[in-house]
PDB file of C-alpha atoms in Angstrom:
ATOM      1  CA  UNK A 565     -70.017  70.428 -98.267  1.00  0.00           C
ATOM      2  CA  UNK A 566     -66.572  72.040 -98.922  1.00  0.00           C
ATOM      3  CA  UNK A 567     -66.669  74.337 -95.947  1.00  0.00           C
ATOM      4  CA  UNK A 568     -64.210  72.412 -93.788  1.00  0.00           C
ATOM      5  CA  UNK A 569     -61.883  72.053 -96.787  1.00  0.00           C
ATOM      6  CA  UNK A 570     -62.079  75.809 -97.391  1.00  0.00           C
ATOM      7  CA  UNK A 571     -61.446  76.494 -93.737  1.00  0.00           C
ATOM      8  CA  UNK A 572     -58.443  74.169 -93.789  1.00  0.00           C
ATOM      9  CA  UNK A 573     -57.086  76.038 -96.895  1.00  0.00           C
ATOM     10  CA  UNK A 574     -57.572  79.384 -95.176  1.00  0.00           C
ATOM     11  CA  UNK A 575     -55.780  78.123 -92.136  1.00  0.00           C
ATOM     12  CA  UNK A 576     -52.937  76.584 -94.056  1.00  0.00           C
ATOM     13  CA  UNK A 577     -52.254  79.726 -96.015  1.00  0.00           C
ATOM     14  CA  UNK A 578     -52.089  81.708 -92.712  1.00  0.00           C
ATOM     15  CA  UNK A 579     -49.732  79.240 -91.080  1.00  0.00           C
ATOM     16  CA  UNK A 580     -46.514  80.371 -92.723  1.00  0.00           C
ATOM     17  CA  UNK A 581     -44.359  78.626 -90.323  1.00  0.00           C
ATOM     18  CA  UNK A 582     -46.226  75.246 -90.626  1.00  0.00           C
ATOM     19  CA  UNK A 583     -46.501  74.847 -86.943  1.00  0.00           C
ATOM     20  CA  UNK A 584     -50.397  74.207 -86.768  1.00  0.00           C
ATOM     21  CA  UNK A 585     -50.785  77.469 -84.731  1.00  0.00           C
ATOM     22  CA  UNK A 586     -51.454  80.967 -85.979  1.00  0.00           C
ATOM     23  CA  UNK A 587     -49.761  83.924 -84.234  1.00  0.00           C
ATOM     24  CA  UNK A 588     -51.015  87.513 -84.111  1.00  0.00           C
ATOM     25  CA  UNK A 589     -48.458  88.296 -86.919  1.00  0.00           C
ATOM     26  CA  UNK A 590     -49.828  85.576 -89.055  1.00  0.00           C
ATOM     27  CA  UNK A 591     -53.322  86.934 -88.702  1.00  0.00           C
ATOM     28  CA  UNK A 592     -52.260  90.433 -89.252  1.00  0.00           C
ATOM     29  CA  UNK A 593     -50.473  89.405 -92.502  1.00  0.00           C
ATOM     30  CA  UNK A 594     -53.757  87.798 -93.733  1.00  0.00           C
ATOM     31  CA  UNK A 595     -55.615  91.040 -92.954  1.00  0.00           C
ATOM     32  CA  UNK A 596     -52.867  93.156 -94.673  1.00  0.00           C
ATOM     33  CA  UNK A 597     -53.126  91.084 -97.880  1.00  0.00           C
ATOM     34  CA  UNK A 598     -56.946  91.251 -97.781  1.00  0.00           C
ATOM     35  CA  UNK A 599     -56.951  87.394 -97.609  1.00  0.00           C
ATOM     36  CA  UNK A 600     -59.130  87.281 -94.656  1.00  0.00           C
ATOM     37  CA  UNK A 601     -62.293  89.449 -93.970  1.00  0.00           C
ATOM     38  CA  UNK A 602     -63.217  87.680 -90.630  1.00  0.00           C
ATOM     39  CA  UNK A 603     -64.940  90.079 -88.318  1.00  0.00           C
ATOM     40  CA  UNK A 604     -63.527  89.728 -84.763  1.00  0.00           C
ATOM     41  CA  UNK A 605     -66.794  90.491 -82.943  1.00  0.00           C
ATOM     42  CA  UNK A 606     -69.645  89.964 -85.484  1.00  0.00           C
ATOM     43  CA  UNK A 607     -71.971  87.216 -84.817  1.00  0.00           C
ATOM     44  CA  UNK A 608     -73.882  87.263 -88.114  1.00  0.00           C
ATOM     45  CA  UNK A 609     -70.918  86.285 -90.310  1.00  0.00           C
ATOM     46  CA  UNK A 610     -70.764  89.787 -91.993  1.00  0.00           C
ATOM     47  CA  UNK A 611     -67.231  90.224 -93.670  1.00  0.00           C
ATOM     48  CA  UNK A 612     -65.291  93.278 -93.016  1.00  0.00           C
ATOM     49  CA  UNK A 613     -65.440  96.123 -95.435  1.00  0.00           C
ATOM     50  CA  UNK A 614     -62.301  97.718 -96.931  1.00  0.00           C
ATOM     51  CA  UNK A 615     -62.660 100.706 -94.655  1.00  0.00           C
ATOM     52  CA  UNK A 616     -62.639  98.297 -91.626  1.00  0.00           C
ATOM     53  CA  UNK A 617     -59.498  96.429 -92.778  1.00  0.00           C
ATOM     54  CA  UNK A 618     -57.464  99.777 -92.219  1.00  0.00           C
ATOM     55  CA  UNK A 619     -55.717  98.541 -89.001  1.00  0.00           C
ATOM     56  CA  UNK A 620     -54.672  94.929 -89.505  1.00  0.00           C
ATOM     57  CA  UNK A 621     -52.574  94.822 -86.346  1.00  0.00           C
ATOM     58  CA  UNK A 622     -55.691  95.849 -84.217  1.00  0.00           C
ATOM     59  CA  UNK A 623     -57.896  93.372 -86.024  1.00  0.00           C
ATOM     60  CA  UNK A 624     -55.369  90.513 -85.545  1.00  0.00           C
ATOM     61  CA  UNK A 625     -55.223  91.447 -81.720  1.00  0.00           C
ATOM     62  CA  UNK A 626     -59.008  91.305 -81.512  1.00  0.00           C
ATOM     63  CA  UNK A 627     -59.469  88.203 -83.667  1.00  0.00           C
ATOM     64  CA  UNK A 628     -56.672  86.249 -81.665  1.00  0.00           C
ATOM     65  CA  UNK A 629     -58.345  87.346 -78.376  1.00  0.00           C
ATOM     66  CA  UNK A 630     -61.680  86.152 -79.627  1.00  0.00           C
ATOM     67  CA  UNK A 631     -60.491  82.759 -80.881  1.00  0.00           C
ATOM     68  CA  UNK A 632     -57.842  81.942 -78.296  1.00  0.00           C
ATOM     69  CA  UNK A 633     -59.747  79.697 -75.795  1.00  0.00           C
ATOM     70  CA  UNK A 634     -56.613  78.260 -73.894  1.00  0.00           C
ATOM     71  CA  UNK A 635     -55.066  81.777 -73.593  1.00  0.00           C
ATOM     72  CA  UNK A 636     -51.669  80.684 -75.023  1.00  0.00           C
ATOM     73  CA  UNK A 637     -51.642  83.649 -77.411  1.00  0.00           C
ATOM     74  CA  UNK A 638     -51.937  81.409 -80.434  1.00  0.00           C
ATOM     75  CA  UNK A 639     -54.776  80.034 -82.559  1.00  0.00           C
ATOM     76  CA  UNK A 640     -55.130  76.441 -83.162  1.00  0.00           C
ATOM     77  CA  UNK A 641     -56.950  74.867 -86.106  1.00  0.00           C
ATOM     78  CA  UNK A 642     -59.848  73.705 -83.784  1.00  0.00           C
ATOM     79  CA  UNK A 643     -60.089  77.135 -82.263  1.00  0.00           C
ATOM     80  CA  UNK A 644     -60.146  78.744 -85.727  1.00  0.00           C
ATOM     81  CA  UNK A 645     -62.820  76.332 -87.035  1.00  0.00           C
ATOM     82  CA  UNK A 646     -65.021  76.717 -84.070  1.00  0.00           C
ATOM     83  CA  UNK A 647     -64.889  80.558 -84.392  1.00  0.00           C
ATOM     84  CA  UNK A 648     -65.582  80.378 -88.103  1.00  0.00           C
ATOM     85  CA  UNK A 649     -68.714  78.168 -87.596  1.00  0.00           C
ATOM     86  CA  UNK A 650     -70.156  80.634 -84.986  1.00  0.00           C
ATOM     87  CA  UNK A 651     -68.866  79.354 -81.797  1.00  0.00           C
ATOM     88  CA  UNK A 652     -67.686  81.981 -79.311  1.00  0.00           C
ATOM     89  CA  UNK A 653     -65.568  81.589 -76.129  1.00  0.00           C
ATOM     90  CA  UNK A 654     -67.397  81.804 -72.792  1.00  0.00           C
ATOM     91  CA  UNK A 655     -65.698  81.910 -69.442  1.00  0.00           C
ATOM     92  CA  UNK A 656     -66.267  78.936 -67.039  1.00  0.00           C
ATOM     93  CA  UNK A 657     -66.119  79.810 -63.319  1.00  0.00           C
ATOM     94  CA  UNK A 658     -66.122  77.880 -60.067  1.00  0.00           C
ATOM     95  CA  UNK A 659     -68.372  79.206 -57.286  1.00  0.00           C
ATOM     96  CA  UNK A 660     -67.359  78.157 -53.811  1.00  0.00           C
ATOM     97  CA  UNK A 661     -69.862  78.412 -50.950  1.00  0.00           C
ATOM     98  CA  UNK A 662     -68.928  78.074 -47.331  1.00  0.00           C
ATOM     99  CA  UNK A 663     -71.942  76.181 -45.959  1.00  0.00           C
ATOM    100  CA  UNK A 664     -70.794  76.688 -42.409  1.00  0.00           C
ATOM    101  CA  UNK A 665     -70.710  80.557 -42.948  1.00  0.00           C
ATOM    102  CA  UNK A 666     -67.460  80.783 -41.202  1.00  0.00           C
ATOM    103  CA  UNK A 667     -68.364  78.560 -38.203  1.00  0.00           C
ATOM    104  CA  UNK A 668     -66.712  75.379 -39.402  1.00  0.00           C
ATOM    105  CA  UNK A 669     -63.849  76.080 -36.965  1.00  0.00           C
ATOM    106  CA  UNK A 670     -66.277  75.215 -34.116  1.00  0.00           C
ATOM    107  CA  UNK A 671     -66.301  71.628 -35.322  1.00  0.00           C
ATOM    108  CA  UNK A 672     -62.500  71.113 -35.355  1.00  0.00           C
ATOM    109  CA  UNK A 673     -62.895  68.297 -32.830  1.00  0.00           C
ATOM    110  CA  UNK A 674     -65.078  66.450 -35.445  1.00  0.00           C
ATOM    111  CA  UNK A 675     -63.721  67.672 -38.795  1.00  0.00           C
ATOM    112  CA  UNK A 676     -59.891  68.116 -37.970  1.00  0.00           C
ATOM    113  CA  UNK A 677     -57.703  71.201 -37.626  1.00  0.00           C
ATOM    114  CA  UNK A 678     -57.546  71.986 -41.268  1.00  0.00           C
ATOM    115  CA  UNK A 679     -61.343  72.170 -41.765  1.00  0.00           C
ATOM    116  CA  UNK A 680     -62.327  75.759 -41.018  1.00  0.00           C
ATOM    117  CA  UNK A 681     -65.065  75.866 -43.806  1.00  0.00           C
ATOM    118  CA  UNK A 682     -67.474  73.292 -45.112  1.00  0.00           C
ATOM    119  CA  UNK A 683     -67.496  73.801 -48.914  1.00  0.00           C
ATOM    120  CA  UNK A 684     -70.047  73.369 -51.638  1.00  0.00           C
ATOM    121  CA  UNK A 685     -69.261  74.197 -55.281  1.00  0.00           C
ATOM    122  CA  UNK A 686     -71.114  75.199 -58.427  1.00  0.00           C
ATOM    123  CA  UNK A 687     -69.815  75.381 -61.913  1.00  0.00           C
ATOM    124  CA  UNK A 688     -70.846  78.475 -63.974  1.00  0.00           C
ATOM    125  CA  UNK A 689     -71.021  77.937 -67.703  1.00  0.00           C
ATOM    126  CA  UNK A 690     -73.220  79.434 -70.350  1.00  0.00           C
ATOM    127  CA  UNK A 691     -74.953  81.716 -67.917  1.00  0.00           C
ATOM    128  CA  UNK A 692     -76.083  78.940 -65.653  1.00  0.00           C
ATOM    129  CA  UNK A 693     -74.759  77.669 -62.380  1.00  0.00           C
ATOM    130  CA  UNK A 694     -74.643  73.818 -62.203  1.00  0.00           C
ATOM    131  CA  UNK A 695     -74.350  72.030 -58.918  1.00  0.00           C
ATOM    132  CA  UNK A 696     -75.207  68.682 -57.250  1.00  0.00           C
ATOM    133  CA  UNK A 697     -78.028  68.408 -54.668  1.00  0.00           C
ATOM    134  CA  UNK A 698     -79.228  64.782 -54.837  1.00  0.00           C
ATOM    135  CA  UNK A 699     -79.320  65.415 -58.588  1.00  0.00           C
ATOM    136  CA  UNK A 700     -77.584  67.830 -61.043  1.00  0.00           C
ATOM    137  CA  UNK A 701     -79.348  71.087 -60.874  1.00  0.00           C
ATOM    138  CA  UNK A 702     -78.836  74.536 -62.485  1.00  0.00           C
ATOM    139  CA  UNK A 703     -79.982  78.039 -61.368  1.00  0.00           C
ATOM    140  CA  UNK A 704     -78.903  81.621 -62.015  1.00  0.00           C
ATOM    141  CA  UNK A 705     -75.261  82.172 -61.157  1.00  0.00           C
ATOM    142  CA  UNK A 706     -74.702  83.443 -57.621  1.00  0.00           C
ATOM    143  CA  UNK A 707     -78.573  83.104 -56.814  1.00  0.00           C
ATOM    144  CA  UNK A 708     -78.713  79.542 -55.637  1.00  0.00           C
ATOM    145  CA  UNK A 709     -80.045  78.522 -52.278  1.00  0.00           C
ATOM    146  CA  UNK A 710     -76.470  78.627 -50.932  1.00  0.00           C
ATOM    147  CA  UNK A 711     -76.469  82.333 -51.023  1.00  0.00           C
ATOM    148  CA  UNK A 712     -73.638  84.437 -52.434  1.00  0.00           C
ATOM    149  CA  UNK A 713     -70.278  82.534 -53.192  1.00  0.00           C
ATOM    150  CA  UNK A 714     -67.655  83.027 -50.720  1.00  0.00           C
ATOM    151  CA  UNK A 715     -65.135  82.685 -53.674  1.00  0.00           C
ATOM    152  CA  UNK A 716     -65.261  82.799 -57.403  1.00  0.00           C
ATOM    153  CA  UNK A 717     -62.427  81.261 -59.499  1.00  0.00           C
ATOM    154  CA  UNK A 718     -62.001  81.261 -63.190  1.00  0.00           C
ATOM    155  CA  UNK A 719     -61.527  77.821 -64.652  1.00  0.00           C
ATOM    156  CA  UNK A 720     -60.852  79.099 -68.264  1.00  0.00           C
ATOM    157  CA  UNK A 721     -62.904  79.160 -71.401  1.00  0.00           C
ATOM    158  CA  UNK A 722     -65.039  76.807 -73.478  1.00  0.00           C
ATOM    159  CA  UNK A 723     -66.895  77.383 -76.725  1.00  0.00           C
ATOM    160  CA  UNK A 724     -70.630  78.302 -76.863  1.00  0.00           C
TER     161      UNK A 724
END
């Protein structure tokens, strides 16, 4: 019942500037003082041992990288809490398929000068590719009936 209050207190102690974001230096300071034992890559909640706390700068770099979903180099309270309750960031990608397979240019008379391809898209999140085909469908990423994607773009990260 006190978990969120405890997390808020941990975050507030680390936020020495009172700006509601933690820098890598803030996180390293918490490791140096042994105030935090958060494991940057552990999924089972196991805290770091004293031996593992030997390089606070490297631990801070790893932890900020693991928590920083919006890639601004800082950790917000929501990113901190999500990580502490077991959420991990996962990349979200956009797969673009050229349904015309490069022959869209033959239909310039119908589609207009700027339409050299006919695009279909799929969003890849949580190891599934979601797309619309009279209904929302999911499949293995890059293995849909549209073939291989012509382009893949990163859309950022979300929590799993």
